[in-house]
Amino acid sequence: MLTVSKLNKTYPGGGVEAIRDVSFEVRAGEIICIVGPSGAGKTTLLRCLCGLLERSGGVIELDGDVVDSPPAKMAAVFQDYSRSLMPWFSVERNVTLPLKNKRFSKAEETERVGRALRAVGLDGFESSYPWQLSGGMQQRVAIARAIAYEPEVLVMDEPFASVDAQTRSDLEDLVLDVQESLGTAVLLVTHDIDEAVYLADRVVVLSSRPSRVLDVVDIDLPRPRDQVGTKAAPQFAEYRAHVLKLIRGVRDQRQSRSVENRPSKNRGM
Ligand code: ADP
Ligand code: MG
């Protein structure tokens, strides 16, 4: 459904090469997690995918159409949800906002907003304001807003990085519920390997900058998944170790490079 072929991105000006020849695909209704070291180019990759950033090379296609601007079939949730919500609008208004240019009837609009708020467990909070809610609840509002227009793909950039561990696992399960009940494909970037393995059908492991795909790991764990059972499964530990080794490989390369480059006391003396 979503295909990324040989994507390249070099920022103009300083010429930072963020992404090199990245290819992978997302099939309808599946959950793909992208993991990679910080500064690798994950956010850059997502911004290209959403049509928010011009790519330097390669092709992105959604249902056969080239993505050059933000596609209507895609919705995004970013890490900094507190800045993405309008503080002076109620929860309901915030979730309704992106539906406004969709020209739904008033009844359809109310129906969709209600469904989205129920899906994230926020029914009853329609008239609250974002500043009255906890961080985890604000992130739920951001997710409700993204799923209200029922996108084919939900793109998320480290969406749970700034919430506590308990809220984080609740929100992970919320993503699983959304995928299961609405059939939305999810493309989620995280630096948390456990989170990636727990959620994903496949994990795309990226190298350090410029980002290349080190491996795409099929996660063959049964669904429905649950925080206790799935994470206790021996297979879970194997996948986790595999991804960790790939990422460690990246780190070790970096370390040995920095050792090589360290000025030697004896050199030139
Ligand atoms: P990640 O999300 O994996 O941490 P980013 O995609 O944010 O990585 O950044 C990848 C690289 O691109 C970094 O070296 C970063 O400094 C650089 N970069 C990000 N945004 C810009 C920009 N607007 N202009 C120039 N360089 C950028
Ligand atoms: Mg990032």
PDB file of C-alpha atoms and ligand atoms in Angstrom:
ATOM      1  CA  MET A   1       0.000   0.000   0.000  1.00  0.00           C
ATOM      2  CA  LEU A   2       2.768   2.441   1.022  1.00  0.00           C
ATOM      3  CA  THR A   3       6.019   1.850  -0.828  1.00  0.00           C
ATOM      4  CA  VAL A   4       9.299   3.602  -0.191  1.00  0.00           C
ATOM      5  CA  SER A   5      11.906   2.962  -2.889  1.00  0.00           C
ATOM      6  CA  LYS A   6      15.511   4.092  -2.700  1.00  0.00           C
ATOM      7  CA  LEU A   7      14.620   7.189  -0.733  1.00  0.00           C
ATOM      8  CA  ASN A   8      17.417   9.734  -0.369  1.00  0.00           C
ATOM      9  CA  LYS A   9      17.472  12.974   1.531  1.00  0.00           C
ATOM     10  CA  THR A  10      20.326  15.432   1.808  1.00  0.00           C
ATOM     11  CA  TYR A  11      19.511  18.753   3.461  1.00  0.00           C
ATOM     12  CA  PRO A  12      20.429  21.715   1.282  1.00  0.00           C
ATOM     13  CA  GLY A  13      22.867  24.280   2.648  1.00  0.00           C
ATOM     14  CA  GLY A  14      25.120  22.328   5.025  1.00  0.00           C
ATOM     15  CA  GLY A  15      24.614  19.241   2.880  1.00  0.00           C
ATOM     16  CA  VAL A  16      23.771  16.875   5.750  1.00  0.00           C
ATOM     17  CA  GLU A  17      22.993  13.499   4.196  1.00  0.00           C
ATOM     18  CA  ALA A  18      20.220  12.107   6.409  1.00  0.00           C
ATOM     19  CA  ILE A  19      18.883   9.160   4.392  1.00  0.00           C
ATOM     20  CA  ARG A  20      20.551   6.902   1.839  1.00  0.00           C
ATOM     21  CA  ASP A  21      18.670   4.439  -0.372  1.00  0.00           C
ATOM     22  CA  VAL A  22      15.986   3.496   2.141  1.00  0.00           C
ATOM     23  CA  SER A  23      13.408   1.022   0.836  1.00  0.00           C
ATOM     24  CA  PHE A  24      10.572  -0.778   2.630  1.00  0.00           C
ATOM     25  CA  GLU A  25       6.836  -1.191   2.366  1.00  0.00           C
ATOM     26  CA  VAL A  26       3.798  -1.018   4.574  1.00  0.00           C
ATOM     27  CA  ARG A  27       0.900  -3.315   3.709  1.00  0.00           C
ATOM     28  CA  ALA A  28      -2.719  -2.444   4.465  1.00  0.00           C
ATOM     29  CA  GLY A  29      -3.544  -2.776   8.142  1.00  0.00           C
ATOM     30  CA  GLU A  30      -0.097  -3.775   9.383  1.00  0.00           C
ATOM     31  CA  ILE A  31       2.070  -2.218  12.069  1.00  0.00           C
ATOM     32  CA  ILE A  32       5.609  -1.312  11.049  1.00  0.00           C
ATOM     33  CA  CYS A  33       8.039   0.031  13.620  1.00  0.00           C
ATOM     34  CA  ILE A  34      11.212   1.867  12.668  1.00  0.00           C
ATOM     35  CA  VAL A  35      14.098   1.795  15.138  1.00  0.00           C
ATOM     36  CA  GLY A  36      17.486   3.423  14.814  1.00  0.00           C
ATOM     37  CA  PRO A  37      20.036   5.468  16.745  1.00  0.00           C
ATOM     38  CA  SER A  38      19.192   9.056  17.593  1.00  0.00           C
ATOM     39  CA  GLY A  39      20.177  11.510  14.887  1.00  0.00           C
ATOM     40  CA  ALA A  40      19.948   8.716  12.298  1.00  0.00           C
ATOM     41  CA  GLY A  41      17.339  10.430  10.161  1.00  0.00           C
ATOM     42  CA  LYS A  42      14.104   8.836  11.421  1.00  0.00           C
ATOM     43  CA  THR A  43      12.173  12.100  11.714  1.00  0.00           C
ATOM     44  CA  THR A  44      13.508  13.169   8.327  1.00  0.00           C
ATOM     45  CA  LEU A  45      12.265   9.890   6.871  1.00  0.00           C
ATOM     46  CA  LEU A  46       8.782  10.376   8.324  1.00  0.00           C
ATOM     47  CA  ARG A  47       8.606  13.978   7.148  1.00  0.00           C
ATOM     48  CA  CYS A  48       9.462  12.840   3.616  1.00  0.00           C
ATOM     49  CA  LEU A  49       6.856  10.076   3.860  1.00  0.00           C
ATOM     50  CA  CYS A  50       4.146  12.518   4.918  1.00  0.00           C
ATOM     51  CA  GLY A  51       4.995  14.782   2.004  1.00  0.00           C
ATOM     52  CA  LEU A  52       6.117  17.534   4.394  1.00  0.00           C
ATOM     53  CA  LEU A  53       9.706  17.535   3.193  1.00  0.00           C
ATOM     54  CA  GLU A  54      11.028  17.361  -0.324  1.00  0.00           C
ATOM     55  CA  ARG A  55      13.100  14.258  -0.980  1.00  0.00           C
ATOM     56  CA  SER A  56      16.416  14.288  -2.856  1.00  0.00           C
ATOM     57  CA  GLY A  57      15.835  11.015  -4.658  1.00  0.00           C
ATOM     58  CA  GLY A  58      13.720   7.894  -4.786  1.00  0.00           C
ATOM     59  CA  VAL A  59       9.973   7.402  -4.848  1.00  0.00           C
ATOM     60  CA  ILE A  60       7.212   7.202  -2.240  1.00  0.00           C
ATOM     61  CA  GLU A  61       3.885   5.806  -3.357  1.00  0.00           C
ATOM     62  CA  LEU A  62       0.619   5.445  -1.494  1.00  0.00           C
ATOM     63  CA  ASP A  63      -1.863   3.178  -3.280  1.00  0.00           C
ATOM     64  CA  GLY A  64       0.061   3.774  -6.492  1.00  0.00           C
ATOM     65  CA  ASP A  65       0.049   7.582  -6.237  1.00  0.00           C
ATOM     66  CA  VAL A  66       3.345   9.408  -5.818  1.00  0.00           C
ATOM     67  CA  VAL A  67       3.458  11.311  -2.503  1.00  0.00           C
ATOM     68  CA  ASP A  68       4.566  14.913  -3.067  1.00  0.00           C
ATOM     69  CA  SER A  69       2.312  16.662  -0.568  1.00  0.00           C
ATOM     70  CA  PRO A  70       0.500  15.483   2.564  1.00  0.00           C
ATOM     71  CA  PRO A  71      -1.914  12.746   1.384  1.00  0.00           C
ATOM     72  CA  ALA A  72      -5.484  12.758   2.696  1.00  0.00           C
ATOM     73  CA  LYS A  73      -5.199   9.042   3.456  1.00  0.00           C
ATOM     74  CA  MET A  74      -2.421   9.653   5.970  1.00  0.00           C
ATOM     75  CA  ALA A  75      -2.479  11.160   9.462  1.00  0.00           C
ATOM     76  CA  ALA A  76       0.473  11.947  11.706  1.00  0.00           C
ATOM     77  CA  VAL A  77       1.108  12.158  15.446  1.00  0.00           C
ATOM     78  CA  PHE A  78       4.374  13.686  16.583  1.00  0.00           C
ATOM     79  CA  GLN A  79       6.189  13.584  19.883  1.00  0.00           C
ATOM     80  CA  ASP A  80       5.474  17.122  20.910  1.00  0.00           C
ATOM     81  CA  TYR A  81       1.720  16.769  21.330  1.00  0.00           C
ATOM     82  CA  SER A  82       1.478  19.675  23.764  1.00  0.00           C
ATOM     83  CA  ARG A  83       2.349  22.025  20.923  1.00  0.00           C
ATOM     84  CA  SER A  84       0.100  20.292  18.412  1.00  0.00           C
ATOM     85  CA  LEU A  85      -3.120  20.767  20.396  1.00  0.00           C
ATOM     86  CA  MET A  86      -4.916  24.098  20.503  1.00  0.00           C
ATOM     87  CA  PRO A  87      -5.018  25.058  24.190  1.00  0.00           C
ATOM     88  CA  TRP A  88      -8.000  27.387  23.810  1.00  0.00           C
ATOM     89  CA  PHE A  89     -10.175  24.713  22.134  1.00  0.00           C
ATOM     90  CA  SER A  90     -11.994  21.917  23.937  1.00  0.00           C
ATOM     91  CA  VAL A  91     -11.013  18.288  23.364  1.00  0.00           C
ATOM     92  CA  GLU A  92     -13.979  17.872  21.035  1.00  0.00           C
ATOM     93  CA  ARG A  93     -13.073  20.967  19.026  1.00  0.00           C
ATOM     94  CA  ASN A  94      -9.446  19.829  18.738  1.00  0.00           C
ATOM     95  CA  VAL A  95     -10.510  16.455  17.365  1.00  0.00           C
ATOM     96  CA  THR A  96     -13.062  18.029  15.007  1.00  0.00           C
ATOM     97  CA  LEU A  97     -10.636  20.578  13.551  1.00  0.00           C
ATOM     98  CA  PRO A  98      -9.005  18.455  10.818  1.00  0.00           C
ATOM     99  CA  LEU A  99     -12.425  17.187   9.725  1.00  0.00           C
ATOM    100  CA  LYS A 100     -13.534  20.703   8.843  1.00  0.00           C
ATOM    101  CA  ASN A 101     -12.076  20.709   5.342  1.00  0.00           C
ATOM    102  CA  LYS A 102     -13.420  17.196   4.667  1.00  0.00           C
ATOM    103  CA  ARG A 103     -16.970  18.481   4.144  1.00  0.00           C
ATOM    104  CA  PHE A 104     -18.670  15.822   6.226  1.00  0.00           C
ATOM    105  CA  SER A 105     -22.248  16.464   7.278  1.00  0.00           C
ATOM    106  CA  LYS A 106     -22.633  17.701  10.849  1.00  0.00           C
ATOM    107  CA  ALA A 107     -24.057  14.297  11.845  1.00  0.00           C
ATOM    108  CA  GLU A 108     -21.172  12.398  10.238  1.00  0.00           C
ATOM    109  CA  GLU A 109     -18.691  14.738  11.904  1.00  0.00           C
ATOM    110  CA  THR A 110     -20.210  14.199  15.359  1.00  0.00           C
ATOM    111  CA  GLU A 111     -20.305  10.454  14.739  1.00  0.00           C
ATOM    112  CA  ARG A 112     -16.612  10.306  13.761  1.00  0.00           C
ATOM    113  CA  VAL A 113     -15.450  12.456  16.656  1.00  0.00           C
ATOM    114  CA  GLY A 114     -17.475  10.335  19.073  1.00  0.00           C
ATOM    115  CA  ARG A 115     -16.010   7.126  17.632  1.00  0.00           C
ATOM    116  CA  ALA A 116     -12.445   8.459  17.825  1.00  0.00           C
ATOM    117  CA  LEU A 117     -12.844   9.645  21.424  1.00  0.00           C
ATOM    118  CA  ARG A 118     -14.353   6.310  22.438  1.00  0.00           C
ATOM    119  CA  ALA A 119     -11.494   4.474  20.711  1.00  0.00           C
ATOM    120  CA  VAL A 120      -8.933   6.318  22.858  1.00  0.00           C
ATOM    121  CA  GLY A 121     -11.025   6.068  26.042  1.00  0.00           C
ATOM    122  CA  LEU A 122     -11.748   9.787  26.298  1.00  0.00           C
ATOM    123  CA  ASP A 123     -15.523   9.812  26.067  1.00  0.00           C
ATOM    124  CA  GLY A 124     -16.741  12.066  28.841  1.00  0.00           C
ATOM    125  CA  PHE A 125     -13.883  14.536  28.316  1.00  0.00           C
ATOM    126  CA  GLU A 126     -15.358  16.259  25.241  1.00  0.00           C
ATOM    127  CA  SER A 127     -15.610  19.668  26.880  1.00  0.00           C
ATOM    128  CA  SER A 128     -12.311  19.556  28.816  1.00  0.00           C
ATOM    129  CA  TYR A 129      -9.386  21.680  27.689  1.00  0.00           C
ATOM    130  CA  PRO A 130      -5.961  20.163  26.926  1.00  0.00           C
ATOM    131  CA  TRP A 131      -4.330  21.945  29.874  1.00  0.00           C
ATOM    132  CA  GLN A 132      -6.761  20.194  32.213  1.00  0.00           C
ATOM    133  CA  LEU A 133      -5.478  16.786  31.092  1.00  0.00           C
ATOM    134  CA  SER A 134      -2.383  14.728  31.915  1.00  0.00           C
ATOM    135  CA  GLY A 135       0.359  14.233  29.309  1.00  0.00           C
ATOM    136  CA  GLY A 136      -0.898  10.766  28.464  1.00  0.00           C
ATOM    137  CA  MET A 137      -4.450  12.046  27.992  1.00  0.00           C
ATOM    138  CA  GLN A 138      -3.240  14.880  25.773  1.00  0.00           C
ATOM    139  CA  GLN A 139      -1.459  12.330  23.624  1.00  0.00           C
ATOM    140  CA  ARG A 140      -4.734  10.372  23.448  1.00  0.00           C
ATOM    141  CA  VAL A 141      -6.421  13.530  22.136  1.00  0.00           C
ATOM    142  CA  ALA A 142      -3.727  13.838  19.467  1.00  0.00           C
ATOM    143  CA  ILE A 143      -4.304  10.200  18.484  1.00  0.00           C
ATOM    144  CA  ALA A 144      -8.094  10.683  18.435  1.00  0.00           C
ATOM    145  CA  ARG A 145      -7.642  13.672  16.159  1.00  0.00           C
ATOM    146  CA  ALA A 146      -5.473  11.622  13.808  1.00  0.00           C
ATOM    147  CA  ILE A 147      -7.864   8.677  13.597  1.00  0.00           C
ATOM    148  CA  ALA A 148     -11.067  10.745  13.416  1.00  0.00           C
ATOM    149  CA  TYR A 149     -10.888  10.956   9.671  1.00  0.00           C
ATOM    150  CA  GLU A 150     -10.062   7.285   9.451  1.00  0.00           C
ATOM    151  CA  PRO A 151      -6.771   7.413   7.584  1.00  0.00           C
ATOM    152  CA  GLU A 152      -5.343   4.345   5.863  1.00  0.00           C
ATOM    153  CA  VAL A 153      -1.996   4.990   7.520  1.00  0.00           C
ATOM    154  CA  LEU A 154      -1.266   6.475  10.913  1.00  0.00           C
ATOM    155  CA  VAL A 155       2.300   7.793  11.103  1.00  0.00           C
ATOM    156  CA  MET A 156       3.790   8.353  14.566  1.00  0.00           C
ATOM    157  CA  ASP A 157       7.176   9.839  15.470  1.00  0.00           C
ATOM    158  CA  GLU A 158       8.321   8.686  18.934  1.00  0.00           C
ATOM    159  CA  PRO A 159       4.803   9.360  20.164  1.00  0.00           C
ATOM    160  CA  PHE A 160       5.290   8.094  23.716  1.00  0.00           C
ATOM    161  CA  ALA A 161       8.731   9.458  24.450  1.00  0.00           C
ATOM    162  CA  SER A 162       7.586  11.983  27.033  1.00  0.00           C
ATOM    163  CA  VAL A 163       5.104  10.006  29.133  1.00  0.00           C
ATOM    164  CA  ASP A 164       5.704   7.789  32.169  1.00  0.00           C
ATOM    165  CA  ALA A 165       6.165   4.014  31.804  1.00  0.00           C
ATOM    166  CA  GLN A 166       2.631   3.037  32.847  1.00  0.00           C
ATOM    167  CA  THR A 167       1.029   5.534  30.467  1.00  0.00           C
ATOM    168  CA  ARG A 168       3.396   4.398  27.795  1.00  0.00           C
ATOM    169  CA  SER A 169       2.277   0.781  27.956  1.00  0.00           C
ATOM    170  CA  ASP A 170      -1.374   1.907  28.005  1.00  0.00           C
ATOM    171  CA  LEU A 171      -0.784   3.956  24.859  1.00  0.00           C
ATOM    172  CA  GLU A 172       1.012   1.031  23.191  1.00  0.00           C
ATOM    173  CA  ASP A 173      -2.071  -1.087  23.810  1.00  0.00           C
ATOM    174  CA  LEU A 174      -4.201   1.733  22.471  1.00  0.00           C
ATOM    175  CA  VAL A 175      -2.273   1.566  19.185  1.00  0.00           C
ATOM    176  CA  LEU A 176      -2.930  -2.191  19.045  1.00  0.00           C
ATOM    177  CA  ASP A 177      -6.644  -1.605  19.693  1.00  0.00           C
ATOM    178  CA  VAL A 178      -6.883   1.076  17.003  1.00  0.00           C
ATOM    179  CA  GLN A 179      -5.161  -1.155  14.480  1.00  0.00           C
ATOM    180  CA  GLU A 180      -7.399  -4.065  15.357  1.00  0.00           C
ATOM    181  CA  SER A 181     -10.711  -2.221  15.480  1.00  0.00           C
ATOM    182  CA  LEU A 182     -10.223   0.231  12.599  1.00  0.00           C
ATOM    183  CA  GLY A 183      -7.766  -1.739  10.449  1.00  0.00           C
ATOM    184  CA  THR A 184      -5.503   1.309  10.193  1.00  0.00           C
ATOM    185  CA  ALA A 185      -1.931   0.628   9.113  1.00  0.00           C
ATOM    186  CA  VAL A 186       0.534   2.124  11.578  1.00  0.00           C
ATOM    187  CA  LEU A 187       4.071   3.325  10.899  1.00  0.00           C
ATOM    188  CA  LEU A 188       5.704   4.126  14.215  1.00  0.00           C
ATOM    189  CA  VAL A 189       9.198   5.399  14.941  1.00  0.00           C
ATOM    190  CA  THR A 190      10.625   4.556  18.356  1.00  0.00           C
ATOM    191  CA  HIS A 191      14.022   4.227  19.999  1.00  0.00           C
ATOM    192  CA  ASP A 192      12.569   1.598  22.360  1.00  0.00           C
ATOM    193  CA  ILE A 193      13.317  -1.903  21.050  1.00  0.00           C
ATOM    194  CA  ASP A 194      10.797  -3.596  23.382  1.00  0.00           C
ATOM    195  CA  GLU A 195       8.102  -1.265  22.144  1.00  0.00           C
ATOM    196  CA  ALA A 196       8.996  -1.958  18.511  1.00  0.00           C
ATOM    197  CA  VAL A 197       8.944  -5.754  18.920  1.00  0.00           C
ATOM    198  CA  TYR A 198       5.792  -5.672  21.052  1.00  0.00           C
ATOM    199  CA  LEU A 199       3.786  -3.669  18.514  1.00  0.00           C
ATOM    200  CA  ALA A 200       5.133  -4.572  15.112  1.00  0.00           C
ATOM    201  CA  ASP A 201       4.413  -7.019  12.344  1.00  0.00           C
ATOM    202  CA  ARG A 202       7.814  -5.986  11.033  1.00  0.00           C
ATOM    203  CA  VAL A 203      10.646  -3.900  12.471  1.00  0.00           C
ATOM    204  CA  VAL A 204      12.752  -1.802  10.109  1.00  0.00           C
ATOM    205  CA  VAL A 205      16.186  -1.354  11.697  1.00  0.00           C
ATOM    206  CA  LEU A 206      18.070   1.743  10.535  1.00  0.00           C
ATOM    207  CA  SER A 207      21.798   2.455  10.700  1.00  0.00           C
ATOM    208  CA  SER A 208      23.320   5.647  12.046  1.00  0.00           C
ATOM    209  CA  ARG A 209      23.376   8.636   9.693  1.00  0.00           C
ATOM    210  CA  PRO A 210      23.060   8.494   6.761  1.00  0.00           C
ATOM    211  CA  SER A 211      20.194   6.091   7.510  1.00  0.00           C
ATOM    212  CA  ARG A 212      20.248   2.857   5.595  1.00  0.00           C
ATOM    213  CA  VAL A 213      18.077  -0.198   6.253  1.00  0.00           C
ATOM    214  CA  LEU A 214      20.167  -2.748   8.185  1.00  0.00           C
ATOM    215  CA  ASP A 215      17.406  -5.326   8.311  1.00  0.00           C
ATOM    216  CA  VAL A 216      13.644  -5.746   8.183  1.00  0.00           C
ATOM    217  CA  VAL A 217      12.717  -8.237  10.899  1.00  0.00           C
ATOM    218  CA  ASP A 218       9.437 -10.191  10.674  1.00  0.00           C
ATOM    219  CA  ILE A 219       7.868 -10.380  14.115  1.00  0.00           C
ATOM    220  CA  ASP A 220       5.938 -13.592  14.186  1.00  0.00           C
ATOM    221  CA  LEU A 221       4.371 -13.243  17.633  1.00  0.00           C
ATOM    222  CA  PRO A 222       0.678 -14.179  17.948  1.00  0.00           C
ATOM    223  CA  ARG A 223      -2.042 -11.521  18.234  1.00  0.00           C
ATOM    224  CA  PRO A 224      -3.781 -10.296  20.271  1.00  0.00           C
ATOM    225  CA  ARG A 225      -0.667  -9.326  22.189  1.00  0.00           C
ATOM    226  CA  ASP A 226      -0.550  -8.395  25.818  1.00  0.00           C
ATOM    227  CA  GLN A 227       2.045  -6.642  27.922  1.00  0.00           C
ATOM    228  CA  VAL A 228       2.635  -9.572  30.277  1.00  0.00           C
ATOM    229  CA  GLY A 229       2.224 -12.690  28.136  1.00  0.00           C
ATOM    230  CA  THR A 230       3.836 -11.425  24.931  1.00  0.00           C
ATOM    231  CA  LYS A 231       6.839  -9.896  26.666  1.00  0.00           C
ATOM    232  CA  ALA A 232       7.410 -13.079  28.686  1.00  0.00           C
ATOM    233  CA  ALA A 233       7.485 -15.289  25.559  1.00  0.00           C
ATOM    234  CA  PRO A 234      10.925 -16.760  24.719  1.00  0.00           C
ATOM    235  CA  GLN A 235      10.412 -15.670  21.091  1.00  0.00           C
ATOM    236  CA  PHE A 236      10.004 -12.066  22.261  1.00  0.00           C
ATOM    237  CA  ALA A 237      13.411 -12.195  23.924  1.00  0.00           C
ATOM    238  CA  GLU A 238      14.946 -13.645  20.744  1.00  0.00           C
ATOM    239  CA  TYR A 239      13.564 -10.870  18.539  1.00  0.00           C
ATOM    240  CA  ARG A 240      14.633  -8.285  21.065  1.00  0.00           C
ATOM    241  CA  ALA A 241      18.176  -9.680  21.181  1.00  0.00           C
ATOM    242  CA  HIS A 242      18.350  -9.802  17.386  1.00  0.00           C
ATOM    243  CA  VAL A 243      17.334  -6.152  16.965  1.00  0.00           C
ATOM    244  CA  LEU A 244      19.596  -5.091  19.820  1.00  0.00           C
ATOM    245  CA  LYS A 245      22.572  -6.834  18.200  1.00  0.00           C
ATOM    246  CA  LEU A 246      21.926  -5.042  14.925  1.00  0.00           C
ATOM    247  CA  ILE A 247      21.791  -1.706  16.734  1.00  0.00           C
ATOM    248  CA  ARG A 248      24.802  -2.555  18.919  1.00  0.00           C
ATOM    249  CA  GLY A 249      26.682  -3.359  15.747  1.00  0.00           C
ATOM    250  CA  VAL A 250      26.046   0.216  14.736  1.00  0.00           C
ATOM    251  CA  ARG A 251      27.256   1.524  18.085  1.00  0.00           C
ATOM    252  CA  ASP A 252      30.392  -0.635  18.065  1.00  0.00           C
ATOM    253  CA  GLN A 253      31.295   0.611  14.586  1.00  0.00           C
ATOM    254  CA  ARG A 254      30.895   4.160  15.802  1.00  0.00           C
ATOM    255  CA  GLN A 255      33.047   3.493  18.863  1.00  0.00           C
ATOM    256  CA  SER A 256      35.829   1.847  16.913  1.00  0.00           C
ATOM    257  CA  ARG A 257      35.746   4.739  14.477  1.00  0.00           C
ATOM    258  CA  SER A 258      36.062   7.256  17.274  1.00  0.00           C
ATOM    259  CA  VAL A 259      38.944   5.222  18.753  1.00  0.00           C
ATOM    260  CA  GLU A 260      40.692   5.219  15.373  1.00  0.00           C
ATOM    261  CA  ASN A 261      40.226   8.964  15.088  1.00  0.00           C
ATOM    262  CA  ARG A 262      41.394   9.730  18.603  1.00  0.00           C
ATOM    263  CA  PRO A 263      44.720  11.554  18.393  1.00  0.00           C
ATOM    264  CA  SER A 264      47.478   9.230  19.557  1.00  0.00           C
ATOM    265  CA  LYS A 265      49.921  10.629  22.096  1.00  0.00           C
ATOM    266  CA  ASN A 266      52.833   9.107  20.247  1.00  0.00           C
ATOM    267  CA  ARG A 267      51.780  10.170  16.803  1.00  0.00           C
ATOM    268  CA  GLY A 268      54.058  12.741  15.228  1.00  0.00           C
ATOM    269  CA  MET A 269      56.443  12.745  18.201  1.00  0.00           C
TER     270      MET A 269
HETATM  271  P1  ADP B   1      16.336  11.289  14.224  1.00  0.00           P
HETATM  272  O1  ADP B   1      14.896  11.599  14.152  1.00  0.00           O
HETATM  273  O2  ADP B   1      16.674   9.884  13.817  1.00  0.00           O
HETATM  274  O3  ADP B   1      16.921  11.581  15.573  1.00  0.00           O
HETATM  275  P2  ADP B   1      16.621  13.511  12.348  1.00  0.00           P
HETATM  276  O4  ADP B   1      15.876  13.077  11.141  1.00  0.00           O
HETATM  277  O5  ADP B   1      15.937  14.454  13.253  1.00  0.00           O
HETATM  278  O6  ADP B   1      17.112  12.215  13.167  1.00  0.00           O
HETATM  279  O7  ADP B   1      18.003  14.147  11.901  1.00  0.00           O
HETATM  280  C1  ADP B   1      18.906  13.480  11.039  1.00  0.00           C
HETATM  281  C2  ADP B   1      20.037  14.422  10.689  1.00  0.00           C
HETATM  282  O8  ADP B   1      19.551  15.482   9.869  1.00  0.00           O
HETATM  283  C3  ADP B   1      20.692  15.085  11.893  1.00  0.00           C
HETATM  284  O9  ADP B   1      22.075  15.105  11.676  1.00  0.00           O
HETATM  285  C4  ADP B   1      20.087  16.464  11.919  1.00  0.00           C
HETATM  286  O10 ADP B   1      20.987  17.376  12.487  1.00  0.00           O
HETATM  287  C5  ADP B   1      19.870  16.747  10.438  1.00  0.00           C
HETATM  288  N1  ADP B   1      18.740  17.660  10.232  1.00  0.00           N
HETATM  289  C6  ADP B   1      17.473  17.511  10.709  1.00  0.00           C
HETATM  290  N2  ADP B   1      16.682  18.520  10.298  1.00  0.00           N
HETATM  291  C7  ADP B   1      17.463  19.339   9.550  1.00  0.00           C
HETATM  292  C8  ADP B   1      17.236  20.571   8.817  1.00  0.00           C
HETATM  293  N3  ADP B   1      16.032  21.127   8.784  1.00  0.00           N
HETATM  294  N4  ADP B   1      18.294  21.106   8.162  1.00  0.00           N
HETATM  295  C9  ADP B   1      19.513  20.521   8.177  1.00  0.00           C
HETATM  296  N5  ADP B   1      19.789  19.377   8.823  1.00  0.00           N
HETATM  297  C10 ADP B   1      18.786  18.782   9.502  1.00  0.00           C
HETATM  298 MG    MG B   2      13.508  12.202  15.580  1.00  0.00          MG
END
